[in-house]
Short mmCIF file of C-alpha atoms in Angstrom, two decimals:
data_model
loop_
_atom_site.label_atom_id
_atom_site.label_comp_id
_atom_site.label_asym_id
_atom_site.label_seq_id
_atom_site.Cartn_x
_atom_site.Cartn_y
_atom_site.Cartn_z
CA UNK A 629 0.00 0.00 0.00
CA UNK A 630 1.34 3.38 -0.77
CA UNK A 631 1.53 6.20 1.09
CA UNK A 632 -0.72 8.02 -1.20
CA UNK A 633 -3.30 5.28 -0.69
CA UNK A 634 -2.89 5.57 3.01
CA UNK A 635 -3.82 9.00 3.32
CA UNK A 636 -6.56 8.72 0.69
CA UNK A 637 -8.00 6.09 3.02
CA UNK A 638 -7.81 8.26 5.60
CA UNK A 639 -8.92 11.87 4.20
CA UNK A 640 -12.00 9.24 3.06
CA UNK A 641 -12.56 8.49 7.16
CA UNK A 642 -12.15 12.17 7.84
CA UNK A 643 -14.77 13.14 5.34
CA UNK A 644 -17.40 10.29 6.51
CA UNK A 645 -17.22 12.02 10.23
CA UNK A 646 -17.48 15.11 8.93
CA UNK A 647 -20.33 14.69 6.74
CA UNK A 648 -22.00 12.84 9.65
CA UNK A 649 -21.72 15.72 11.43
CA UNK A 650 -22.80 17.94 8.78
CA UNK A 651 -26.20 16.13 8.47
CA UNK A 652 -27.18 15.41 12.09
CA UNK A 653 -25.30 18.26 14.28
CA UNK A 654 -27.65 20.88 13.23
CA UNK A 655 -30.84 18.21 13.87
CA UNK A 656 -29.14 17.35 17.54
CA UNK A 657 -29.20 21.45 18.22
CA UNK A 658 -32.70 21.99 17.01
CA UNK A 659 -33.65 19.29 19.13
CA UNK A 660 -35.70 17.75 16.18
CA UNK A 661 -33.59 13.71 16.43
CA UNK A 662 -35.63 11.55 18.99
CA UNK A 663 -34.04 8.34 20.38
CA UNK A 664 -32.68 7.47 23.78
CA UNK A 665 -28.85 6.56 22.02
CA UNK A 666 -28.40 9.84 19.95
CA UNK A 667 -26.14 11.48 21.82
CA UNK A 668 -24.18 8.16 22.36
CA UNK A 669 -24.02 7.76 18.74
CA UNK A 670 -22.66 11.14 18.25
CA UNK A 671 -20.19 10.57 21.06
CA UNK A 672 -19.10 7.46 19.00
CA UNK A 673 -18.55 9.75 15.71
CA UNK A 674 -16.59 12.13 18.17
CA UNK A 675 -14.34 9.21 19.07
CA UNK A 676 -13.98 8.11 15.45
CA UNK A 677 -12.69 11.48 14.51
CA UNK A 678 -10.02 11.68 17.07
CA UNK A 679 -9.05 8.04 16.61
CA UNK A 680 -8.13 8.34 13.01
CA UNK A 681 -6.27 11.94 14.10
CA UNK A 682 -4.11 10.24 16.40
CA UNK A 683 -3.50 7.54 13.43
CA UNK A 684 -2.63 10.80 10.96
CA UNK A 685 -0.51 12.46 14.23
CA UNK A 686 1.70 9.70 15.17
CA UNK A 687 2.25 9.12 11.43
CA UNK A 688 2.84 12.48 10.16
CA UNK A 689 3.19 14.99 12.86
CA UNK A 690 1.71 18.33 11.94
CA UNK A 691 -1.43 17.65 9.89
CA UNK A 692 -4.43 19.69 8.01
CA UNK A 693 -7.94 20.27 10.66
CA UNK A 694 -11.05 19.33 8.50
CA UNK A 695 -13.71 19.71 10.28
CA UNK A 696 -16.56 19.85 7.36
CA UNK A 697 -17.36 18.65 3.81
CA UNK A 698 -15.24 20.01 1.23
CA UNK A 699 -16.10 20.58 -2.26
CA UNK A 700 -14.25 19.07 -5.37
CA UNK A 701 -13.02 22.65 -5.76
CA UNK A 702 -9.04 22.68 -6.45
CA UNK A 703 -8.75 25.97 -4.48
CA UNK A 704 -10.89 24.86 -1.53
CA UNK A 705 -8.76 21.58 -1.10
CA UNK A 706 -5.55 23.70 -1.59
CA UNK A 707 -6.18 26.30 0.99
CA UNK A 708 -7.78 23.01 3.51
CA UNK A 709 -4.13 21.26 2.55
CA UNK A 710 -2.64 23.17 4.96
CA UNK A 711 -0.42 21.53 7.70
CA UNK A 712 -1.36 22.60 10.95
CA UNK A 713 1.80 22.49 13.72
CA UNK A 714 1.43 18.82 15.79
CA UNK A 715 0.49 20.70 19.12
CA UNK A 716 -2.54 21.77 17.38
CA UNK A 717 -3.45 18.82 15.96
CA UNK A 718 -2.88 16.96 19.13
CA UNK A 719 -5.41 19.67 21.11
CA UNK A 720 -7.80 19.42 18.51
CA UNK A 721 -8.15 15.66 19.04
CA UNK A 722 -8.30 15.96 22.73
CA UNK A 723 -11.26 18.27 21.73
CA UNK A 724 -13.40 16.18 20.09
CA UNK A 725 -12.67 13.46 22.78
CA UNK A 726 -13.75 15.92 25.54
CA UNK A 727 -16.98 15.84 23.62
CA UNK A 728 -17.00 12.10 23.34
CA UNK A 729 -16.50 12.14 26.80
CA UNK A 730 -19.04 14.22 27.77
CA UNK A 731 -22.20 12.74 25.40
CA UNK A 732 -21.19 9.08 25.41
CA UNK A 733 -22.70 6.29 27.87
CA UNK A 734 -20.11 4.51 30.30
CA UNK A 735 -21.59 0.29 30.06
CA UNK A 736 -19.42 -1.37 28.50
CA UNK A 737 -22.59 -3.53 27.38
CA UNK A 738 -24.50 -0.22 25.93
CA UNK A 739 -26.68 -2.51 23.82
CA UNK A 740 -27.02 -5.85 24.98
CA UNK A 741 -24.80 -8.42 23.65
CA UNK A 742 -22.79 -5.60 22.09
CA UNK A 743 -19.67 -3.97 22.86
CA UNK A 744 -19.96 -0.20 22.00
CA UNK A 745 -17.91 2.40 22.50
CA UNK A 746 -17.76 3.98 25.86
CA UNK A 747 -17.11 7.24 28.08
CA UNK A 748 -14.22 5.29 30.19
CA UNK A 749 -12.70 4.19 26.14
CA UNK A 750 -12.74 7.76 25.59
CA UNK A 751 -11.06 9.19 28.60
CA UNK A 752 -8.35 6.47 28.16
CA UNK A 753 -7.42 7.22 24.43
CA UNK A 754 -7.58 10.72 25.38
CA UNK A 755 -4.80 9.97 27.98
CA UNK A 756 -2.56 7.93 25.49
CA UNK A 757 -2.98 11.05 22.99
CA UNK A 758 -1.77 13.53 25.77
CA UNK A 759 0.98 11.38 27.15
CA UNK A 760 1.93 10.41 23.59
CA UNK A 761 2.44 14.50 22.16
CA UNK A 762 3.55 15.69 25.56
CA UNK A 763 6.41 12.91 25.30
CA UNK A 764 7.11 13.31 21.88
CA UNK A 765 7.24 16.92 22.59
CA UNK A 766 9.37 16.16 25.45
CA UNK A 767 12.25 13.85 24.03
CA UNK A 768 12.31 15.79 20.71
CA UNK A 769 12.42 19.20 22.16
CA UNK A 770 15.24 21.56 20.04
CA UNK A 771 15.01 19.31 17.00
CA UNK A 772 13.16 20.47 13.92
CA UNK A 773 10.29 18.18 14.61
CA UNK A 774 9.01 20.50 17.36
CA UNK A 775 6.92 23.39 15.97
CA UNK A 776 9.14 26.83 16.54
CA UNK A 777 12.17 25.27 16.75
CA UNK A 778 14.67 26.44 14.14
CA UNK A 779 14.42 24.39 11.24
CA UNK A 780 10.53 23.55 11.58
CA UNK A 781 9.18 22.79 8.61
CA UNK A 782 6.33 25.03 9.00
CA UNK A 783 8.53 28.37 10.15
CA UNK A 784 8.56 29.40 6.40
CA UNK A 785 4.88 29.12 5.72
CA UNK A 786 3.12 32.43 5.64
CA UNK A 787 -0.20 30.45 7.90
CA UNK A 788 2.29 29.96 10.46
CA UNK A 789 3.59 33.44 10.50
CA UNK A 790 2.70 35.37 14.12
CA UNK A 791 2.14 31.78 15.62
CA UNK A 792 4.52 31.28 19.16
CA UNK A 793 5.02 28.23 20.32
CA UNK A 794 6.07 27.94 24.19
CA UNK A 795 6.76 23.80 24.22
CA UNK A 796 7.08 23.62 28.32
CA UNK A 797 3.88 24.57 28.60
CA UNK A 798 2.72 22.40 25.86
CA UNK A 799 4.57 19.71 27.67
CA UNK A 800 2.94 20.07 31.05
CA UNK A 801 -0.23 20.97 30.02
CA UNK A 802 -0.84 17.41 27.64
CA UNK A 803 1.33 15.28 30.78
CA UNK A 804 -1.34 16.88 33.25
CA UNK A 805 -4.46 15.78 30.56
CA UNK A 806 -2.90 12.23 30.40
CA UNK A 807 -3.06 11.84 34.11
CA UNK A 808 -6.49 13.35 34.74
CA UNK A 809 -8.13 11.15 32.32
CA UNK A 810 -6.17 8.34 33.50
CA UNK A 811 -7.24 9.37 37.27
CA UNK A 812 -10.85 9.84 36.14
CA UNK A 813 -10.81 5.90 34.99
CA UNK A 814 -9.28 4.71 37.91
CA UNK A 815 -10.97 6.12 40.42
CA UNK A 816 -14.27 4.64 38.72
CA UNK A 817 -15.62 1.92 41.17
CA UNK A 818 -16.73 -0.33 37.71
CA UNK A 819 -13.24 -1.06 37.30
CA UNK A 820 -10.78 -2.28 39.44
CA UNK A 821 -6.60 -3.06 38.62
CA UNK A 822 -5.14 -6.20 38.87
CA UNK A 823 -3.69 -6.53 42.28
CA UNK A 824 0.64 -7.10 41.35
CA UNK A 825 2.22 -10.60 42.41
CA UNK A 826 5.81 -9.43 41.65
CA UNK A 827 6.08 -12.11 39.40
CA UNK A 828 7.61 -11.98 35.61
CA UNK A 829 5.57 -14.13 33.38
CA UNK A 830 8.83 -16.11 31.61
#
């Protein structure tokens, strides 16, 4: 598989979320959907989005936001094409999990007989996306794969231009989001950890 197949495949799961979004968002607002699992479902397309963000982020690094349908338009899809630096990538998918978070149901059995995705799923892929940029960001810091950092391959472009970029505080603030939303699991009385026997399983 190329990589131009790759992120065809994966501007393709970017678009289906969006357009999903497109179509019922405005419906959820006007209050006009009925069913008991709506905002579950929309937690689920939440989820979805950030998942195959994290995919695009731990591949690529600084990435274009989409957040709606885009025409077949050459200058639309240009001016969308536009990389956006990994810290802002990596906030923008712990966005749309916060909204996961906050609309989707927390049984791990939501239907019956099904597994479905949950609030507690969520809060634990938003803590491997936090601990993941704010240790990237960590043990890559004054190397050109940092955004700011001399060398950046987004200093030159002119969307960047006027953007600062103060990493430390990028760093604390995504290693304090992977331990809240660790914590917030944890301290959930439906789950409990596996009590540790000191042994090494050979």
């Amino acid at each position: 598989v190329s990589g131009e197949q790759v992120l065809n495949s994966t501007f393709r799961k970017i678009r289906v979320c969006n357009y999903f979004f497109q179509q019922v968002l405005p419906k959820y607002e006007a209050g006009t959907l009925s069913g008991e699992d709506v905002e579950h479902y929309i937690g689920e397309m939440y989820f979805m989005r950030a998942y195959v963000y994290f995919e695009s982020l731990v591949d690529y690094g600084d990435f274009p936001i989409i957040t709606k349908v885009l025409d077949d338009n050459i200058e639309q899809l240009t001016e969308a094409s536009k990389r956006f630096p990994r810290n802002e990538v990596a906030r923008f998918i712990i966005s749309d999990l916060d909204k996961a978070i906050e609309l989707l149901g927390k049984s791990s059995l939501y239907d019956a007989g099904k597994v479905r995705i949950t609030k507690d799923l969520a809060l634990l892929l938003k803590s491997r996306v936090a601990l993941f940029e704010g240790s990237f960001e960590t043990y890559h810091a004054d190397t050109p794969r940092i955004p700011g950092v001399p060398g950046w391959p987004g200093e030159e472009k002119d969307y960047n231009i006027g953007k600062t970029f103060d990493i430390p505080s990028e760093v604390e603030w995504f290693l304090s989001q992977a331990k809240d939303a660790a914590l917030q699991v944890v301290e959930d009385t439906h789950w409990t950890l596996t009590e540790n026997n000191h042994k090494i399983n050979p």
